[in-house]
Amino acid sequence: MLGRNYIKVLYIDLTTRKIKIERREDLMEYIGGSGVAMKLFSELVKIDQDPLDPDQPIIFAIGPMNTIFPVVTKTAAVFRSPLTGNLGESHAGGRLAMAMRFSGYDAVVITGRASSPVYIAITEGSVDIKEAGFIWGERVERTGKVLRDRETHIGSGKRSIIRIGKAGEKMIRFAGVNVDTYRHFGRLGLGAVFGSKRLKAIVIGGNRSYPILKPKEYNKVYNKIHKIATESGAMKKYHEIGTPINVVPLNEAGGLPTKNLTQTKFELANEIDGVSFAEDLLLRKLSCSGCPTGCIHIGLLRIEYGPGYKTKFTGVGYDYELIFALGSMIGVGDKKGVLRLIDAVEEYGLDAMSTGVILAWITEMFKKGLLTEDQLGLKVDFGDTEAYLEIIANIVKRPNTFYRDVGMGLAKLAEKYGGKDFAMVLGKHEMTGYHTGYGAMIGQSVGARHSHLDNAGYALDQTMDKLDKREMVRKLIEEEIDRCMLTSLHICLFARKIYGDKELVCEALDSIGIKATPKSLTDMGEKVWRLKNEMKKKMGFDFRELRFPKRFFETKSLNGILDTDTAKEIVDIYVKEGGL
Ligand code: SF4
């Protein structure tokens, strides 16, 4: 789409090994990223078949501004989620968007199932489906290293390697896909969909260059955006401490989910706050390709693995959501413990947030006598890092029926074993790190991908003076539509303060030959949002069936105790106002 009037789509069928390329002018109205991926998904998804059926598609898409403008770094992945059975959408940074740009493809569609494990190597002139038996069973980091050494013809600076670990191979429904190092398509089980296709990895890159239509205008608008990104303070907090800067304020305000949301203040919050990490363990900061911010904070983890001071040093990426899920939510209040748990889920390729919330439920189930030592193979209490490491290993090894069931995700697990009142899922998706009020709870429930990032309801809870249900609904919808626009261009959502200025976005698009107005961008965002909701309905989602675990109404949120009637009323208003 950059410098041309079509979206170039690469289709790969792993069953037949057929490759097809299409130049789709009709997709231009969706611009790119989420929009294009959703449109392709709507054409290809098999509504009546299981999410892990070989015919289900995986779609990756980038937008026209990726790599060309600062902080426009993300790639959308759209698929049918094996965790919720419904819409799966995840976004990742790293080098992937840049590598897709240089490979020449705006979107890549993968269907089918290989007869044996494979990886795909994509570059400008070639698409190869290669045997991956030698790395099947390998951990994530090792897989990346092996493929780096093998695929040297795909230029390293402009290359991206995305891959699954054992969790994805075993189709654990909250397995993610690791992108390069420290970035992920974490949520909703894309890793399991890779596993179902016997797809271990994708290596992609190239050297394609693109003419910039109006170089003078481009330089001007690029410099303007770069200046805002580096000098205005808009990105400052992300660079300095990163998202973990939120731990202490959220804790003090009483919104930090702790010990399976039995409390919203964690006595050890100061120990696992961003400042504490920065002072004691920060090793370095990294950026996605094309971002001057560097918000990816890497902590130094020293692991003793044998007698005689056998020690390994490793870098582990940490951010707020990981610290919530593998820290406060399970009562782990020491930084090293949190990093060890992050390192474990990273190497198996599990979604850290879902894993943490499941560990919290397991702990409470065990403490209440609803799960036995026999089932777990050990005893567990909040804060017990060693036990959690063993449970994580068992989730992947699956030594018995219970651990095999854990692989289905928390909603299904609680249906079978009980404890639904404190199984912290919203829209069948494990909760995110905010118990701030109705905004966070309803926002995740009604958001198209049941992510806190759909509509940032947690932020509304912290900025609205008093609860006004209609106003909250209006803001949730507006925000989600805006974000559908941003993620179709594929701007990192941390840069929304910069690109929230739609005139600036139009100026940027104009310099690369794309005509848009603030209104046309909003209309496009709304169209994508409506398409998502339409697809969700087709796949069986019904707002009237939304349920909230009782615990959300028992534990005081940042905005006090919530009540079910108000929650239901807000959902009803949402459906009505949104015309859903
Ligand atoms: S702000 Fe962070 S996540 Fe966003 S593009 Fe930059 S480095 Fe990547």
Coordinates of C-alpha atoms and ligand atoms in Angstrom, one line a residue:
M1 CA 0.0 0.0 0.0
L2 CA 3.0 2.3 0.4
G3 CA 3.6 4.0 -3.0
R4 CA 0.9 1.9 -4.7
N5 CA -2.9 1.6 -4.8
Y6 CA -3.4 -1.9 -3.6
I7 CA -2.7 -4.2 -0.6
K8 CA -0.3 -7.0 -1.4
V9 CA -1.4 -10.2 0.3
L10 CA 0.6 -13.3 0.4
Y11 CA -1.4 -16.5 1.0
I12 CA 0.3 -19.7 2.2
D13 CA -1.5 -23.0 2.4
L14 CA 0.5 -25.4 4.6
T15 CA -1.6 -28.4 3.6
T16 CA -1.1 -28.1 -0.2
R17 CA 2.1 -26.0 0.1
K18 CA 0.5 -23.7 -2.5
I19 CA 1.6 -20.0 -2.5
K20 CA -0.6 -17.2 -4.0
I21 CA -0.1 -13.5 -4.2
E22 CA -3.0 -11.0 -4.7
R23 CA -3.0 -7.3 -5.2
R24 CA -6.2 -6.1 -3.6
E25 CA -7.3 -2.6 -4.4
D26 CA -10.6 -3.2 -2.5
L27 CA -8.7 -3.5 0.8
M28 CA -7.4 0.0 0.6
E29 CA -10.5 1.4 2.4
Y30 CA -9.4 -0.6 5.5
I31 CA -5.9 1.1 5.3
G32 CA -3.9 -1.7 6.9
G33 CA -3.2 -3.5 10.2
S34 CA -6.3 -4.4 12.2
G35 CA -8.6 -3.2 9.5
V36 CA -7.1 -5.2 6.6
A37 CA -6.6 -8.2 8.8
M38 CA -10.2 -8.2 10.0
K39 CA -11.5 -7.9 6.5
L40 CA -9.4 -10.8 5.3
F41 CA -10.5 -12.8 8.4
S42 CA -14.2 -12.1 7.7
E43 CA -13.6 -13.6 4.2
L44 CA -11.7 -16.7 5.4
V45 CA -12.8 -17.7 8.9
K46 CA -14.8 -21.0 9.2
I47 CA -17.6 -20.1 11.4
D48 CA -18.8 -23.7 12.0
Q49 CA -15.4 -25.2 12.6
D50 CA -13.2 -25.4 15.7
P51 CA -10.6 -22.6 16.2
L52 CA -7.9 -25.2 15.8
D53 CA -9.2 -26.7 12.6
P54 CA -6.5 -26.6 9.9
D55 CA -8.8 -24.5 7.6
Q56 CA -8.9 -21.5 10.1
P57 CA -6.7 -18.6 8.9
I58 CA -4.0 -16.7 10.7
I59 CA -3.6 -13.2 9.2
F60 CA -0.7 -10.7 9.8
A61 CA -1.0 -7.2 8.5
I62 CA 0.9 -3.9 8.7
G63 CA -0.2 -0.4 7.9
P64 CA 1.0 2.2 5.4
M65 CA 3.0 4.3 8.0
N66 CA 4.9 1.3 9.5
T67 CA 8.7 1.9 9.6
I68 CA 8.2 5.2 7.7
F69 CA 7.2 7.3 10.8
P70 CA 8.4 7.2 14.4
V71 CA 6.6 4.8 16.8
V72 CA 4.6 3.2 14.0
T73 CA 5.9 -0.2 14.8
K74 CA 3.2 -2.8 15.3
T75 CA 1.8 -5.7 13.4
A76 CA -1.7 -7.1 13.8
A77 CA -2.4 -10.8 14.0
V78 CA -6.0 -11.9 13.6
F79 CA -7.2 -15.5 14.1
R80 CA -10.0 -17.4 15.8
S81 CA -9.1 -17.7 19.5
P82 CA -9.0 -21.2 20.8
L83 CA -9.2 -19.7 24.3
T84 CA -12.6 -17.9 23.9
G85 CA -13.8 -19.6 20.7
N86 CA -14.3 -16.1 19.3
L87 CA -12.3 -13.3 17.8
G88 CA -8.6 -13.5 18.4
E89 CA -6.6 -10.3 17.8
S90 CA -3.1 -9.5 19.1
H91 CA -0.6 -6.8 18.3
A92 CA 3.2 -7.0 18.5
G93 CA 6.2 -4.7 18.0
G94 CA 9.8 -5.7 17.7
R95 CA 11.2 -5.9 14.2
L96 CA 8.2 -7.7 12.5
A97 CA 6.5 -4.7 10.9
M98 CA 9.7 -3.5 9.5
A99 CA 10.6 -6.9 8.2
M100 CA 7.2 -7.3 6.5
R101 CA 7.6 -3.9 5.0
F102 CA 11.0 -4.9 3.5
S103 CA 9.7 -8.2 2.3
G104 CA 7.1 -6.3 0.2
Y105 CA 4.0 -7.8 1.7
D106 CA 1.3 -5.8 3.5
A107 CA -0.5 -8.9 4.7
V108 CA 0.3 -12.6 5.1
V109 CA -2.4 -15.2 5.4
I110 CA -1.6 -18.8 6.6
T111 CA -4.1 -21.7 6.3
G112 CA -3.8 -25.5 6.4
R113 CA -1.8 -27.9 8.4
A114 CA 1.6 -29.2 7.5
S115 CA 2.1 -33.0 7.5
S116 CA 5.1 -32.5 9.8
P117 CA 6.6 -29.6 11.7
V118 CA 7.7 -26.7 9.5
Y119 CA 8.8 -23.1 9.6
I120 CA 8.3 -20.6 6.8
A121 CA 11.0 -18.4 5.4
I122 CA 9.7 -15.3 3.5
T123 CA 11.7 -12.7 1.6
E124 CA 11.1 -10.5 -1.4
G125 CA 11.7 -13.1 -4.0
S126 CA 10.9 -16.4 -2.2
V127 CA 8.6 -18.2 0.1
D128 CA 9.9 -21.5 1.4
I129 CA 8.2 -24.0 3.7
K130 CA 11.0 -25.8 5.4
E131 CA 11.2 -28.8 7.7
A132 CA 11.3 -27.9 11.5
G133 CA 11.6 -31.3 13.1
F134 CA 15.0 -30.4 14.4
I135 CA 13.6 -27.5 16.5
W136 CA 10.2 -29.0 17.4
G137 CA 10.3 -29.3 21.2
E138 CA 13.0 -26.5 21.5
R139 CA 12.5 -23.6 23.8
V140 CA 11.8 -20.2 22.4
E141 CA 15.2 -18.6 22.8
R142 CA 17.1 -21.6 21.4
T143 CA 14.7 -21.7 18.4
G144 CA 15.5 -18.1 17.7
K145 CA 19.2 -18.7 17.9
V146 CA 19.1 -21.7 15.6
L147 CA 17.0 -19.9 12.9
R148 CA 19.2 -16.8 13.1
D149 CA 22.2 -19.0 12.2
R150 CA 20.4 -20.9 9.4
E151 CA 18.6 -18.1 7.6
T152 CA 21.5 -15.8 7.1
H153 CA 20.4 -14.9 3.6
I154 CA 17.5 -13.0 5.0
G155 CA 19.4 -9.8 6.1
S156 CA 19.8 -9.8 9.9
G157 CA 19.1 -6.0 10.4
K158 CA 15.8 -6.2 8.5
R159 CA 14.7 -9.7 9.6
S160 CA 12.2 -10.8 12.1
I161 CA 11.9 -14.3 13.7
I162 CA 8.6 -15.2 15.3
R163 CA 8.2 -18.6 16.9
I164 CA 6.3 -20.7 19.5
G165 CA 7.6 -22.7 22.4
K166 CA 6.5 -26.1 23.8
A167 CA 3.2 -24.5 25.0
G168 CA 2.2 -23.6 21.4
E169 CA 3.3 -27.0 20.1
K170 CA 1.0 -28.7 22.7
M171 CA -1.8 -26.3 21.7
I172 CA -2.2 -24.9 25.2
R173 CA -4.9 -22.4 24.6
F174 CA -3.2 -19.5 26.2
A175 CA 0.1 -20.0 24.3
G176 CA 1.5 -17.0 22.6
V177 CA 4.0 -16.3 19.8
N178 CA 7.3 -14.7 20.7
V179 CA 8.4 -12.0 18.3
D180 CA 12.2 -11.5 18.1
T181 CA 13.3 -11.0 21.6
Y182 CA 11.0 -9.5 24.3
R183 CA 7.9 -8.9 22.2
H184 CA 4.9 -11.1 21.8
F185 CA 1.6 -11.9 20.2
G186 CA 0.7 -12.8 23.8
R187 CA -3.0 -12.9 24.2
L188 CA -5.8 -15.2 23.1
G189 CA -3.8 -18.2 22.0
L190 CA -2.2 -17.5 18.7
G191 CA 0.6 -19.9 19.8
A192 CA -1.9 -22.8 19.9
V193 CA -3.1 -22.0 16.4
F194 CA 0.5 -22.1 15.2
G195 CA 0.8 -25.5 17.0
S196 CA -2.4 -26.8 15.3
K197 CA -0.8 -26.0 11.9
R198 CA 2.5 -27.6 13.0
L199 CA 4.0 -24.2 12.3
K200 CA 7.0 -23.6 14.6
A201 CA 8.2 -20.3 13.3
I202 CA 8.2 -17.7 10.5
V203 CA 11.4 -15.9 9.4
I204 CA 10.7 -12.9 7.3
G205 CA 12.7 -10.0 5.9
G206 CA 13.9 -8.4 2.7
N207 CA 15.5 -5.3 1.1
R208 CA 12.6 -3.8 -0.8
S209 CA 12.8 0.0 -1.0
Y210 CA 9.8 2.4 -1.5
P211 CA 9.7 5.8 -3.1
I212 CA 8.3 8.5 -0.9
L213 CA 5.9 10.5 -3.0
K214 CA 6.5 13.9 -1.5
P215 CA 10.0 13.9 0.1
K216 CA 10.0 17.5 1.2
E217 CA 6.6 17.3 2.9
Y218 CA 7.6 13.9 4.3
N219 CA 10.8 15.2 5.9
K220 CA 8.9 18.1 7.4
V221 CA 6.2 16.0 9.0
Y222 CA 8.6 13.3 10.0
N223 CA 10.8 15.8 11.9
K224 CA 7.7 17.3 13.5
I225 CA 6.6 13.9 14.8
H226 CA 10.1 12.9 15.9
K227 CA 10.4 16.1 17.8
I228 CA 7.2 15.6 19.7
A229 CA 8.2 12.0 20.4
T230 CA 11.6 12.9 21.8
E231 CA 11.2 16.4 23.2
S232 CA 7.6 17.0 24.3
G233 CA 7.4 14.6 27.2
A234 CA 4.6 12.6 25.5
M235 CA 6.7 9.4 25.7
K236 CA 8.9 10.3 28.7
K237 CA 7.3 8.0 31.3
Y238 CA 7.5 5.0 28.9
H239 CA 11.3 5.6 28.5
E240 CA 12.3 6.4 32.0
I241 CA 10.7 3.8 34.2
G242 CA 8.3 2.2 31.7
T243 CA 4.8 1.0 32.5
P244 CA 5.8 -0.5 35.9
I245 CA 5.8 3.1 37.1
N246 CA 2.0 2.4 37.6
V247 CA 2.5 -0.2 40.3
V248 CA 2.7 2.0 43.4
P249 CA 0.2 4.7 42.4
L250 CA -2.4 2.0 41.5
N251 CA -1.7 0.2 44.8
E252 CA -2.0 3.4 46.8
A253 CA -5.3 4.2 45.1
G254 CA -6.5 0.7 45.8
G255 CA -6.8 -0.7 42.3
L256 CA -3.9 -3.3 42.1
P257 CA -5.4 -6.8 41.9
T258 CA -3.6 -8.8 44.5
K259 CA -3.8 -12.5 45.6
N260 CA -6.6 -13.4 43.2
L261 CA -8.3 -10.1 43.8
T262 CA -9.0 -10.9 47.4
Q263 CA -7.4 -7.4 47.9
T264 CA -6.4 -4.4 45.9
K265 CA -3.5 -3.3 47.9
F266 CA -0.4 -5.4 48.0
E267 CA 1.9 -5.0 51.1
L268 CA 5.0 -5.6 49.0
A269 CA 4.1 -3.3 46.1
N270 CA 7.0 -1.0 46.7
E271 CA 9.4 -4.0 46.2
I272 CA 8.1 -4.7 42.7
D273 CA 7.5 -1.2 41.5
G274 CA 9.2 0.2 38.4
V275 CA 11.5 2.5 40.4
S276 CA 12.7 -0.4 42.5
F277 CA 13.3 -2.5 39.4
A278 CA 15.2 0.4 37.8
E279 CA 17.4 0.9 40.8
D280 CA 18.2 -2.7 41.5
L281 CA 18.0 -4.8 38.3
L282 CA 17.7 -2.6 35.2
L283 CA 20.1 -3.9 32.6
R284 CA 19.2 -1.9 29.5
K285 CA 16.3 -0.4 27.5
L286 CA 15.4 -1.4 24.0
S287 CA 13.1 -0.2 21.3
C288 CA 11.0 -1.7 18.5
S289 CA 12.4 -0.9 15.1
G290 CA 11.6 2.7 14.2
C291 CA 10.9 3.9 17.7
P292 CA 13.0 6.5 19.4
T293 CA 11.4 5.8 22.8
G294 CA 12.9 2.6 24.2
C295 CA 10.2 1.6 26.6
I296 CA 11.3 -2.1 26.7
H297 CA 12.9 -2.5 30.1
I298 CA 15.2 -5.5 30.6
G299 CA 16.1 -6.7 34.0
L300 CA 19.1 -8.7 34.9
L301 CA 18.4 -12.2 36.3
R302 CA 21.1 -14.3 37.8
I303 CA 20.2 -18.0 38.0
E304 CA 22.2 -20.5 40.0
Y305 CA 21.7 -23.9 38.2
G306 CA 24.3 -26.2 39.8
P307 CA 26.9 -26.6 42.6
G308 CA 30.2 -24.8 42.4
Y309 CA 28.7 -21.5 41.6
K310 CA 27.4 -22.5 38.2
T311 CA 25.5 -19.4 37.2
K312 CA 23.7 -18.0 34.2
F313 CA 23.0 -14.4 33.7
T314 CA 20.0 -13.5 31.5
G315 CA 18.0 -10.5 30.5
V316 CA 14.3 -10.6 31.1
G317 CA 11.8 -8.0 29.8
Y318 CA 9.3 -6.7 32.4
D319 CA 6.4 -4.4 32.3
Y320 CA 3.3 -3.5 34.4
E321 CA 1.1 -6.3 33.2
L322 CA 3.7 -9.0 33.8
I323 CA 4.4 -7.6 37.3
F324 CA 0.7 -7.7 38.1
A325 CA 0.1 -11.2 36.7
L326 CA 3.3 -12.9 38.1
G327 CA 3.7 -10.6 41.1
S328 CA 0.8 -9.0 43.0
M329 CA -1.9 -11.3 41.6
I330 CA -0.1 -14.4 43.1
G331 CA 1.4 -12.6 46.0
V332 CA 5.0 -12.7 44.8
G333 CA 6.7 -9.6 46.2
D334 CA 10.3 -9.9 45.3
K335 CA 11.8 -8.8 42.0
K336 CA 13.9 -11.8 41.4
G337 CA 10.9 -14.1 41.9
V338 CA 8.9 -12.1 39.4
L339 CA 11.7 -12.2 36.8
R340 CA 12.2 -15.9 37.3
L341 CA 8.5 -16.5 36.6
I342 CA 8.5 -14.2 33.6
D343 CA 11.6 -16.0 32.3
A344 CA 9.8 -19.4 32.6
V345 CA 6.6 -18.4 30.8
E346 CA 8.8 -16.7 28.1
E347 CA 10.8 -19.9 27.4
Y348 CA 7.7 -22.1 27.2
G349 CA 5.9 -19.5 25.1
L350 CA 2.9 -19.0 27.5
D351 CA 0.8 -15.8 27.8
A352 CA 2.1 -14.3 31.1
M353 CA -1.2 -12.6 32.0
S354 CA -3.4 -15.7 31.5
T355 CA -0.8 -17.9 33.3
G356 CA -0.6 -15.6 36.3
V357 CA -4.4 -15.3 36.7
I358 CA -4.7 -19.1 36.4
L359 CA -2.0 -19.6 39.0
A360 CA -3.9 -17.3 41.3
W361 CA -7.1 -19.3 40.9
I362 CA -5.2 -22.6 41.5
T363 CA -3.8 -21.2 44.7
E364 CA -7.2 -20.2 46.0
M365 CA -8.8 -23.5 45.0
F366 CA -6.0 -25.4 46.8
K367 CA -6.3 -23.2 49.9
K368 CA -10.1 -23.8 50.0
G369 CA -9.6 -27.6 49.6
L370 CA -11.2 -27.7 46.2
L371 CA -8.0 -28.9 44.5
T372 CA -5.8 -31.6 46.2
E373 CA -2.1 -32.1 46.5
D374 CA -2.5 -35.2 44.4
Q375 CA -3.9 -33.2 41.5
L376 CA -1.3 -30.4 41.8
G377 CA 1.6 -32.7 42.7
L378 CA 2.5 -30.1 45.4
K379 CA 1.2 -27.7 48.0
V380 CA 0.9 -24.0 47.1
D381 CA 0.2 -20.7 48.8
F382 CA 0.3 -17.1 47.6
G383 CA 3.9 -15.9 47.2
D384 CA 5.5 -19.3 46.7
T385 CA 7.7 -18.8 43.7
E386 CA 9.2 -22.3 43.7
A387 CA 5.7 -23.9 43.7
Y388 CA 4.6 -21.6 40.8
L389 CA 7.7 -22.5 38.8
E390 CA 6.8 -26.2 39.2
I391 CA 3.2 -25.6 38.3
I392 CA 4.2 -23.7 35.1
A393 CA 6.4 -26.6 34.1
N394 CA 3.5 -29.0 34.7
I395 CA 1.1 -26.9 32.7
V396 CA 3.4 -27.6 29.8
K397 CA 4.4 -31.2 30.7
R398 CA 0.8 -32.1 31.4
P399 CA 1.4 -35.1 33.7
N400 CA -2.2 -35.7 34.6
T401 CA -5.8 -34.9 33.7
F402 CA -5.9 -31.7 35.8
Y403 CA -2.9 -30.2 34.1
R404 CA -4.3 -31.2 30.7
D405 CA -7.4 -29.3 31.6
V406 CA -5.5 -26.2 32.7
G407 CA -4.4 -26.0 29.1
M408 CA -8.0 -25.2 28.1
G409 CA -7.9 -21.8 30.0
L410 CA -9.5 -20.6 33.1
A411 CA -13.1 -20.2 31.9
K412 CA -13.3 -23.9 31.0
L413 CA -11.3 -25.0 34.0
A414 CA -13.7 -23.3 36.4
E415 CA -16.7 -24.9 34.6
K416 CA -15.2 -28.3 35.3
Y417 CA -13.6 -27.9 38.8
G418 CA -15.8 -25.1 40.3
G419 CA -14.6 -21.8 41.8
K420 CA -16.3 -19.7 39.1
D421 CA -17.0 -16.9 41.6
F422 CA -13.3 -16.3 41.8
A423 CA -12.1 -17.4 38.4
M424 CA -11.1 -14.0 37.2
V425 CA -12.1 -13.9 33.5
L426 CA -14.0 -11.3 31.6
G427 CA -15.4 -12.3 28.2
K428 CA -13.8 -15.7 28.9
H429 CA -10.4 -14.0 28.8
E430 CA -8.2 -13.9 32.0
M431 CA -8.4 -10.4 33.6
T432 CA -5.9 -7.7 33.2
G433 CA -4.2 -5.7 36.0
Y434 CA -6.8 -3.2 37.0
H435 CA -9.6 -3.3 39.6
T436 CA -10.3 0.4 39.2
G437 CA -14.1 0.3 38.7
Y438 CA -16.8 -0.2 36.1
G439 CA -14.6 1.2 33.3
A440 CA -12.0 -1.6 33.6
M441 CA -14.5 -4.4 34.2
I442 CA -17.0 -3.5 31.5
G443 CA -14.3 -2.2 29.2
Q444 CA -12.6 -5.6 29.0
S445 CA -15.9 -7.4 28.8
V446 CA -17.3 -5.5 25.9
G447 CA -14.0 -4.7 24.1
A448 CA -13.8 -6.6 20.8
R449 CA -10.8 -8.7 21.9
H450 CA -11.5 -8.5 25.6
S451 CA -8.3 -6.6 26.3
H452 CA -7.8 -3.6 28.5
L453 CA -6.2 -2.0 25.4
D454 CA -9.4 -2.1 23.4
N455 CA -10.9 1.0 25.1
A456 CA -8.8 1.8 28.2
G457 CA -11.7 1.6 30.6
Y458 CA -9.2 1.6 33.5
A459 CA -8.1 5.1 32.6
L460 CA -11.7 6.3 32.6
D461 CA -12.1 5.0 36.1
Q462 CA -9.2 7.2 37.1
T463 CA -10.3 10.4 35.3
M464 CA -14.1 10.6 35.6
D465 CA -15.1 12.7 38.6
K466 CA -18.2 10.6 39.2
L467 CA -19.9 7.7 37.5
D468 CA -22.1 8.8 34.6
K469 CA -23.2 5.5 32.9
R470 CA -24.1 7.0 29.5
E471 CA -21.0 9.2 29.5
M472 CA -18.8 6.2 30.3
V473 CA -20.4 4.2 27.5
R474 CA -19.9 7.0 25.1
K475 CA -16.3 7.3 26.0
L476 CA -15.6 3.6 25.8
I477 CA -17.1 3.5 22.3
E478 CA -15.3 6.6 21.1
E479 CA -12.0 5.3 22.4
E480 CA -12.3 1.9 20.8
I481 CA -13.2 3.4 17.5
D482 CA -10.1 5.7 17.7
R483 CA -8.0 2.8 18.6
C484 CA -9.3 0.7 15.7
M485 CA -8.1 3.6 13.5
L486 CA -4.7 3.7 15.2
T487 CA -4.2 0.0 15.0
S488 CA -5.1 0.0 11.3
L489 CA -2.3 2.4 10.6
H490 CA -0.4 0.4 13.1
I491 CA 0.7 3.0 15.4
C492 CA 2.0 1.9 18.8
L493 CA -0.8 2.8 21.3
F494 CA 1.8 4.3 23.6
A495 CA 2.1 7.1 21.0
R496 CA -1.7 7.9 21.0
K497 CA -1.0 11.3 22.5
I498 CA 1.1 12.1 19.4
Y499 CA -1.1 10.5 16.8
G500 CA -4.3 11.4 18.5
D501 CA -3.9 14.6 16.5
K502 CA -5.7 13.4 13.4
E503 CA -4.7 16.5 11.3
L504 CA -1.1 15.4 11.9
V505 CA -1.9 11.8 10.8
C506 CA -3.5 13.2 7.6
E507 CA -0.4 15.3 6.9
A508 CA 1.8 12.3 7.4
L509 CA -0.4 10.1 5.1
D510 CA -0.5 12.8 2.5
S511 CA 3.3 12.9 2.3
I512 CA 3.2 9.2 1.3
G513 CA 0.4 9.6 -1.2
I514 CA -2.6 8.6 0.9
K515 CA -5.6 11.0 1.0
A516 CA -7.5 11.1 4.3
T517 CA -9.4 13.6 6.5
P518 CA -10.0 13.4 10.2
K519 CA -13.5 12.4 9.5
S520 CA -12.6 9.7 7.0
L521 CA -10.1 8.2 9.6
T522 CA -12.8 8.1 12.3
D523 CA -15.3 6.6 9.8
M524 CA -12.7 3.9 8.9
G525 CA -12.1 3.2 12.7
E526 CA -15.9 2.8 13.2
K527 CA -16.2 0.5 10.2
V528 CA -13.4 -1.8 11.6
W529 CA -15.0 -1.7 15.0
R530 CA -18.4 -2.7 13.6
L531 CA -16.9 -5.4 11.5
K532 CA -15.2 -6.9 14.6
N533 CA -18.5 -6.9 16.4
E534 CA -20.4 -8.4 13.5
M535 CA -17.8 -11.2 13.2
K536 CA -18.0 -11.8 17.0
K537 CA -21.8 -12.2 16.8
K538 CA -21.4 -14.7 13.9
M539 CA -19.0 -16.7 16.0
G540 CA -21.5 -16.9 18.8
F541 CA -20.7 -13.9 21.1
D542 CA -23.7 -12.4 22.8
F543 CA -23.5 -9.3 25.1
R544 CA -26.5 -10.6 27.1
E545 CA -24.5 -13.7 28.1
L546 CA -21.7 -11.7 29.7
R547 CA -21.1 -12.8 33.3
F548 CA -18.9 -11.2 35.9
P549 CA -17.3 -13.3 38.6
K550 CA -18.7 -12.5 42.0
R551 CA -15.2 -11.5 43.3
F552 CA -15.4 -8.3 41.2
F553 CA -18.3 -7.2 43.4
E554 CA -16.8 -8.4 46.7
T555 CA -13.4 -6.7 46.7
K556 CA -13.3 -2.9 46.9
S557 CA -12.1 -1.3 43.7
L558 CA -10.4 2.0 43.3
N559 CA -13.9 3.5 43.0
G560 CA -15.4 1.5 45.9
I561 CA -17.6 -1.6 45.9
L562 CA -19.2 -2.3 42.5
D563 CA -22.7 -3.8 42.1
T564 CA -24.0 -6.3 39.5
D565 CA -27.1 -4.3 38.6
T566 CA -25.1 -1.2 37.6
A567 CA -22.7 -3.4 35.6
K568 CA -25.6 -5.0 33.7
E569 CA -27.2 -1.6 33.1
I570 CA -23.9 -0.3 31.6
V571 CA -23.7 -3.3 29.3
D572 CA -27.3 -2.7 28.2
I573 CA -26.6 1.0 27.5
Y574 CA -23.4 -0.1 25.6
V575 CA -25.4 -2.4 23.3
K576 CA -28.1 0.2 22.7
E577 CA -25.8 3.2 22.2
G578 CA -23.4 1.2 20.0
G579 CA -26.3 -0.2 17.9
L580 CA -25.0 -3.7 18.6
Ligands
SF4_1 S1 6.9 2.9 22.8 FE1 7.7 0.9 23.4 S2 6.3 -0.7 22.6 FE2 5.8 1.3 21.6 S3 7.1 1.2 19.7 FE3 8.3 2.2 21.2 S4 9.6 0.6 22.2 FE4 7.9 -0.4 21.1

